Each structure stands twice: as C-alpha cells, then as structure tokens.
Amino acid sequence: MGLEAVVEEIREKGRSEAEKIRLESKQDVDAILAAANKKAGEIKLAAEEESAKQAAHILSQEVSAANLLVKRELLNTQKALLDQAYEAVLKDIAALPESFHREAIKKLLAEAKKEIPKGKVSCNARDVAAAKAVIAENPEFSGFKLGEPVNIDGGILVEGEGAELQIDYSYRTFLSGVWESGLKDASDILFG
C-alpha cells in the first residue's frame, strides 16, 4: 500500500467520522429544537389561557359594574317617582274641600285632647277659620286657644300649657307614617 492509499483511507475515515458527527449534531439540534418548540407551545398555550381568563374576569367586572349602574339609576328613578307621588298626595289632600279639613281638625283635636287637655292649637293659614270654628262650637275643646298660623300642609300642632308637651298631628306626619309602613308594598305594586 502506498502513501496515497493510506492518505485516502485516512481521508475516508475523516469524512466518515465528520458525517457521523454531523448526523449526531443534527439529531441533537433537532431534539433541542423539538423540545424548545414544545416548551414554546406550552408557554403560548398557558399565556393564551391566562389571557382568556383575565379577559373573562375583566368582562365580568365590567358587566357587574354596568348592572350596578343600571340598578342604581333604576332605584333613583323609582325614588323620584315615589317622591312625586308623595308630594302629589299632599297636594291632593290640601285641595280637599274646607269641610274635610274642618272634620279632620275636629278629630285630630279630640285625639290630642287625650294627651293635652289644655293648650295652644296651630294650623296652616288656610285652616285658621275651620280651627277657630271647631274650638268655638265644641265645648270639650274650651281649654284650647288658637295660635299663630304655621307652615304645614294641613292638620294641627298642639302645644300644652307651659310648652312642655307638643304633639304633631300634621298631614305630613301622618302621611310619612303611612308612607314608611306601606312603601315596600307600594314599590312592589308599582315596580314589580
């Protein structure tokens, strides 16, 4: 064997060895790339899931906030309507004929007399004549005298002698009591 044959054989072994190393490197690179792609896919999937979860959470918060705002507006509107109804009732009661107010004053004064037998009776300017007539026409009310007109929707305010005891029998006071006790029922009927 000549020197050329030995060199050729060494070259052939070198080529074979280089090809084997290249093949092993390619397999290593492919395995590393496959693992990296798998890891990247897992990260991408986890990020997409987290993103979807956060988007759903934000959407849920926004929907809840919007629902709360709508409910608040609805309640404010309902309250405004109920307030209008309350004021309309007071206005309608005030517009009733003088005979109604006169009879109401008589009944309220009889009720007040149970707690305050003598004192001063005050009413609004509209009802002064009716109150004066009720006190003058009914001997059981002789212990009462008429005070100055007060700013109430109707009814009476009674103050005992010495101003120790006061009773508020104004229409607004009675309506407020009825209103508070019946507000839930009225709201249920009106707004279901």
C-alpha atoms as a printed R data frame, in Angstrom:
    type eleno elety resid chain resno        x      y      z
1   ATOM     1    CA   MET     A     1    0.000  0.000  0.000
2   ATOM     2    CA   GLY     A     2    1.252  3.287 -0.950
3   ATOM     3    CA   LEU     A     3    1.265  6.528  0.778
4   ATOM     4    CA   GLU     A     4   -1.654  7.706 -1.337
5   ATOM     5    CA   ALA     A     5   -3.768  4.787 -0.302
6   ATOM     6    CA   VAL     A     6   -3.048  5.477  3.381
7   ATOM     7    CA   VAL     A     7   -3.897  9.180  2.921
8   ATOM     8    CA   GLU     A     8   -7.088  8.217  1.050
9   ATOM     9    CA   GLU     A     9   -8.017  5.796  3.794
10  ATOM    10    CA   ILE     A    10   -7.406  8.474  6.475
11  ATOM    11    CA   ARG     A    11   -9.467 10.954  4.446
12  ATOM    12    CA   GLU     A    12  -12.250  8.419  4.090
13  ATOM    13    CA   LYS     A    13  -12.194  7.739  7.835
14  ATOM    14    CA   GLY     A    14  -12.215 11.542  8.483
15  ATOM    15    CA   ARG     A    15  -15.152 12.015  6.121
16  ATOM    16    CA   SER     A    16  -16.984  9.130  7.708
17  ATOM    17    CA   GLU     A    17  -16.240 10.439 11.200
18  ATOM    18    CA   ALA     A    18  -17.287 14.035 10.208
19  ATOM    19    CA   GLU     A    19  -20.518 12.688  8.644
20  ATOM    20    CA   LYS     A    20  -21.237 10.731 11.799
21  ATOM    21    CA   ILE     A    21  -20.586 13.829 13.972
22  ATOM    22    CA   ARG     A    22  -22.743 15.954 11.627
23  ATOM    23    CA   LEU     A    23  -25.554 13.398 11.845
24  ATOM    24    CA   GLU     A    24  -25.337 13.261 15.648
25  ATOM    25    CA   SER     A    25  -25.237 17.100 15.829
26  ATOM    26    CA   LYS     A    26  -28.250 17.337 13.546
27  ATOM    27    CA   GLN     A    27  -30.108 14.855 15.763
28  ATOM    28    CA   ASP     A    28  -29.122 16.864 18.867
29  ATOM    29    CA   VAL     A    29  -30.181 20.143 17.189
30  ATOM    30    CA   ASP     A    30  -33.478 18.571 16.076
31  ATOM    31    CA   ALA     A    31  -34.116 17.248 19.615
32  ATOM    32    CA   ILE     A    32  -33.262 20.653 21.154
33  ATOM    33    CA   LEU     A    33  -35.469 22.448 18.605
34  ATOM    34    CA   ALA     A    34  -38.347 19.985 19.195
35  ATOM    35    CA   ALA     A    35  -38.039 20.474 22.969
36  ATOM    36    CA   ALA     A    36  -37.865 24.268 22.501
37  ATOM    37    CA   ASN     A    37  -40.901 24.214 20.178
38  ATOM    38    CA   LYS     A    38  -42.784 22.051 22.653
39  ATOM    39    CA   LYS     A    39  -41.840 24.381 25.523
40  ATOM    40    CA   ALA     A    40  -42.769 27.440 23.411
41  ATOM    41    CA   GLY     A    41  -46.132 25.824 22.572
42  ATOM    42    CA   GLU     A    42  -46.788 25.143 26.249
43  ATOM    43    CA   ILE     A    43  -45.860 28.739 27.169
44  ATOM    44    CA   LYS     A    44  -48.037 30.081 24.347
45  ATOM    45    CA   LEU     A    45  -50.966 27.898 25.435
46  ATOM    46    CA   ALA     A    46  -50.548 28.925 29.084
47  ATOM    47    CA   ALA     A    47  -50.355 32.599 28.052
48  ATOM    48    CA   GLU     A    48  -53.480 32.271 25.909
49  ATOM    49    CA   GLU     A    49  -55.336 30.552 28.766
50  ATOM    50    CA   GLU     A    50  -54.218 33.238 31.248
51  ATOM    51    CA   SER     A    51  -55.141 35.963 28.779
52  ATOM    52    CA   ALA     A    52  -58.590 34.442 28.222
53  ATOM    53    CA   LYS     A    53  -59.047 34.061 31.982
54  ATOM    54    CA   GLN     A    54  -58.097 37.706 32.613
55  ATOM    55    CA   ALA     A    55  -60.298 38.896 29.736
56  ATOM    56    CA   ALA     A    56  -63.247 36.936 31.156
57  ATOM    57    CA   HIS     A    57  -62.561 38.387 34.627
58  ATOM    58    CA   ILE     A    58  -62.380 41.954 33.279
59  ATOM    59    CA   LEU     A    59  -65.524 41.407 31.218
60  ATOM    60    CA   SER     A    60  -67.299 40.023 34.282
61  ATOM    61    CA   GLN     A    61  -66.241 43.068 36.331
62  ATOM    62    CA   GLU     A    62  -67.395 45.460 33.617
63  ATOM    63    CA   VAL     A    63  -70.748 43.677 33.293
64  ATOM    64    CA   SER     A    64  -71.198 43.772 37.090
65  ATOM    65    CA   ALA     A    65  -70.323 47.480 37.178
66  ATOM    66    CA   ALA     A    66  -72.746 48.195 34.339
67  ATOM    67    CA   ASN     A    67  -75.504 46.186 36.053
68  ATOM    68    CA   LEU     A    68  -74.874 48.066 39.299
69  ATOM    69    CA   LEU     A    69  -75.051 51.404 37.481
70  ATOM    70    CA   VAL     A    70  -78.308 50.417 35.774
71  ATOM    71    CA   LYS     A    71  -79.763 49.227 39.089
72  ATOM    72    CA   ARG     A    72  -78.708 52.473 40.806
73  ATOM    73    CA   GLU     A    73  -80.314 54.542 38.028
74  ATOM    74    CA   LEU     A    74  -83.467 52.434 38.228
75  ATOM    75    CA   LEU     A    75  -83.669 52.878 42.009
76  ATOM    76    CA   ASN     A    76  -83.062 56.632 41.698
77  ATOM    77    CA   THR     A    77  -85.819 56.862 39.088
78  ATOM    78    CA   GLN     A    78  -88.181 54.811 41.246
79  ATOM    79    CA   LYS     A    79  -87.392 57.011 44.257
80  ATOM    80    CA   ALA     A    80  -88.047 60.143 42.200
81  ATOM    81    CA   LEU     A    81  -91.397 58.712 41.081
82  ATOM    82    CA   LEU     A    82  -92.332 57.782 44.651
83  ATOM    83    CA   ASP     A    83  -91.319 61.266 45.846
84  ATOM    84    CA   GLN     A    84  -93.543 62.771 43.153
85  ATOM    85    CA   ALA     A    85  -96.403 60.541 44.264
86  ATOM    86    CA   TYR     A    86  -95.848 61.584 47.905
87  ATOM    87    CA   GLU     A    87  -95.951 65.279 47.022
88  ATOM    88    CA   ALA     A    88  -98.992 64.731 44.777
89  ATOM    89    CA   VAL     A    89 -100.847 63.078 47.672
90  ATOM    90    CA   LEU     A    90 -100.097 66.044 49.941
91  ATOM    91    CA   LYS     A    91 -101.241 68.446 47.220
92  ATOM    92    CA   ASP     A    92 -104.431 66.451 46.637
93  ATOM    93    CA   ILE     A    93 -105.202 66.390 50.372
94  ATOM    94    CA   ALA     A    94 -104.619 70.142 50.606
95  ATOM    95    CA   ALA     A    95 -107.053 70.643 47.694
96  ATOM    96    CA   LEU     A    96 -109.894 68.832 49.502
97  ATOM    97    CA   PRO     A    97 -112.869 70.997 50.488
98  ATOM    98    CA   GLU     A    98 -112.949 73.042 53.683
99  ATOM    99    CA   SER     A    99 -115.453 70.612 55.195
100 ATOM   100    CA   PHE     A   100 -112.868 67.819 55.037
101 ATOM   101    CA   HIS     A   101 -110.215 69.914 56.794
102 ATOM   102    CA   ARG     A   102 -112.725 71.079 59.411
103 ATOM   103    CA   GLU     A   103 -113.735 67.482 60.207
104 ATOM   104    CA   ALA     A   104 -110.060 66.402 60.240
105 ATOM   105    CA   ILE     A   105 -109.184 69.193 62.692
106 ATOM   106    CA   LYS     A   106 -112.076 68.158 64.952
107 ATOM   107    CA   LYS     A   107 -110.976 64.508 65.007
108 ATOM   108    CA   LEU     A   108 -107.294 65.396 65.464
109 ATOM   109    CA   LEU     A   109 -108.108 67.801 68.300
110 ATOM   110    CA   ALA     A   110 -110.224 65.117 70.021
111 ATOM   111    CA   GLU     A   111 -107.271 62.733 69.751
112 ATOM   112    CA   ALA     A   112 -104.790 65.351 71.030
113 ATOM   113    CA   LYS     A   113 -107.083 66.187 73.993
114 ATOM   114    CA   LYS     A   114 -106.388 62.686 75.369
115 ATOM   115    CA   GLU     A   115 -102.773 63.722 75.998
116 ATOM   116    CA   ILE     A   116 -103.006 67.507 76.279
117 ATOM   117    CA   PRO     A   117 -106.293 68.704 77.848
118 ATOM   118    CA   LYS     A   118 -105.432 72.430 77.502
119 ATOM   119    CA   GLY     A   119 -103.103 74.335 75.255
120 ATOM   120    CA   LYS     A   120 -102.471 76.138 72.029
121 ATOM   121    CA   VAL     A   121 -103.552 74.793 68.625
122 ATOM   122    CA   SER     A   122 -101.717 75.871 65.481
123 ATOM   123    CA   CYS     A   123 -102.628 75.119 61.888
124 ATOM   124    CA   ASN     A   124 -101.846 76.484 58.447
125 ATOM   125    CA   ALA     A   125 -103.331 79.816 57.314
126 ATOM   126    CA   ARG     A   126 -105.898 78.062 55.088
127 ATOM   127    CA   ASP     A   127 -107.412 76.202 58.059
128 ATOM   128    CA   VAL     A   128 -107.468 79.023 60.652
129 ATOM   129    CA   ALA     A   129 -111.213 79.683 60.168
130 ATOM   130    CA   ALA     A   130 -112.050 75.982 60.401
131 ATOM   131    CA   ALA     A   131 -109.948 75.540 63.574
132 ATOM   132    CA   LYS     A   132 -111.495 78.635 65.138
133 ATOM   133    CA   ALA     A   133 -114.982 77.300 64.388
134 ATOM   134    CA   VAL     A   134 -114.213 73.808 65.761
135 ATOM   135    CA   ILE     A   135 -112.878 75.263 69.042
136 ATOM   136    CA   ALA     A   136 -115.815 77.679 69.364
137 ATOM   137    CA   GLU     A   137 -118.546 75.158 68.504
138 ATOM   138    CA   ASN     A   138 -117.364 72.284 70.703
139 ATOM   139    CA   PRO     A   139 -117.356 72.859 74.476
140 ATOM   140    CA   GLU     A   140 -114.975 69.914 75.028
141 ATOM   141    CA   PHE     A   141 -112.271 71.995 73.309
142 ATOM   142    CA   SER     A   142 -112.767 75.072 75.501
143 ATOM   143    CA   GLY     A   143 -109.311 74.534 77.039
144 ATOM   144    CA   PHE     A   144 -107.661 75.233 73.705
145 ATOM   145    CA   LYS     A   145 -106.898 78.556 72.094
146 ATOM   146    CA   LEU     A   146 -105.782 79.180 68.534
147 ATOM   147    CA   GLY     A   147 -102.117 80.039 67.973
148 ATOM   148    CA   GLU     A   148 -100.405 81.718 65.051
149 ATOM   149    CA   PRO     A   149 -100.576 80.018 61.639
150 ATOM   150    CA   VAL     A   150  -97.690 77.642 60.931
151 ATOM   151    CA   ASN     A   151  -96.185 76.365 57.706
152 ATOM   152    CA   ILE     A   152  -97.677 72.861 57.473
153 ATOM   153    CA   ASP     A   153  -99.658 71.163 54.696
154 ATOM   154    CA   GLY     A   154 -102.659 70.604 56.935
155 ATOM   155    CA   GLY     A   155 -103.637 69.123 60.263
156 ATOM   156    CA   ILE     A   156 -102.689 70.663 63.605
157 ATOM   157    CA   LEU     A   157  -99.833 71.140 66.024
158 ATOM   158    CA   VAL     A   158 -100.870 71.146 69.685
159 ATOM   159    CA   GLU     A   159  -98.731 72.599 72.443
160 ATOM   160    CA   GLY     A   160  -99.562 72.046 76.101
161 ATOM   161    CA   GLU     A   161  -99.598 74.838 78.674
162 ATOM   162    CA   GLY     A   162  -96.041 75.824 79.507
163 ATOM   163    CA   ALA     A   163  -94.890 74.327 76.201
164 ATOM   164    CA   GLU     A   164  -93.800 71.155 78.000
165 ATOM   165    CA   LEU     A   165  -95.519 68.812 75.589
166 ATOM   166    CA   GLN     A   166  -96.100 69.151 71.865
167 ATOM   167    CA   ILE     A   167  -97.999 66.893 69.507
168 ATOM   168    CA   ASP     A   168  -97.547 66.970 65.752
169 ATOM   169    CA   TYR     A   169 -100.752 65.895 64.042
170 ATOM   170    CA   SER     A   170  -99.870 67.446 60.707
171 ATOM   171    CA   TYR     A   171 -100.891 65.697 57.500
172 ATOM   172    CA   ARG     A   172  -97.241 65.276 56.551
173 ATOM   173    CA   THR     A   173  -96.541 63.414 59.812
174 ATOM   174    CA   PHE     A   174  -99.448 61.027 59.241
175 ATOM   175    CA   LEU     A   175  -98.569 60.565 55.586
176 ATOM   176    CA   SER     A   176  -94.930 59.876 56.485
177 ATOM   177    CA   GLY     A   177  -96.012 57.134 58.889
178 ATOM   178    CA   VAL     A   178  -98.318 55.554 56.332
179 ATOM   179    CA   TRP     A   179  -95.701 56.030 53.630
180 ATOM   180    CA   GLU     A   180  -92.958 54.301 55.629
181 ATOM   181    CA   SER     A   181  -95.153 51.359 56.576
182 ATOM   182    CA   GLY     A   182  -96.563 50.929 53.057
183 ATOM   183    CA   LEU     A   183  -93.557 51.912 50.963
184 ATOM   184    CA   LYS     A   184  -92.407 48.359 50.268
185 ATOM   185    CA   ASP     A   185  -95.902 47.261 49.254
186 ATOM   186    CA   ALA     A   186  -96.366 50.336 47.072
187 ATOM   187    CA   SER     A   187  -92.971 49.797 45.474
188 ATOM   188    CA   ASP     A   188  -93.755 46.134 44.801
189 ATOM   189    CA   ILE     A   189  -97.083 47.058 43.211
190 ATOM   190    CA   LEU     A   190  -95.653 49.884 41.114
191 ATOM   191    CA   PHE     A   191  -92.337 48.377 40.083
192 ATOM   192    CA   GLY     A   192  -92.985 44.642 40.488
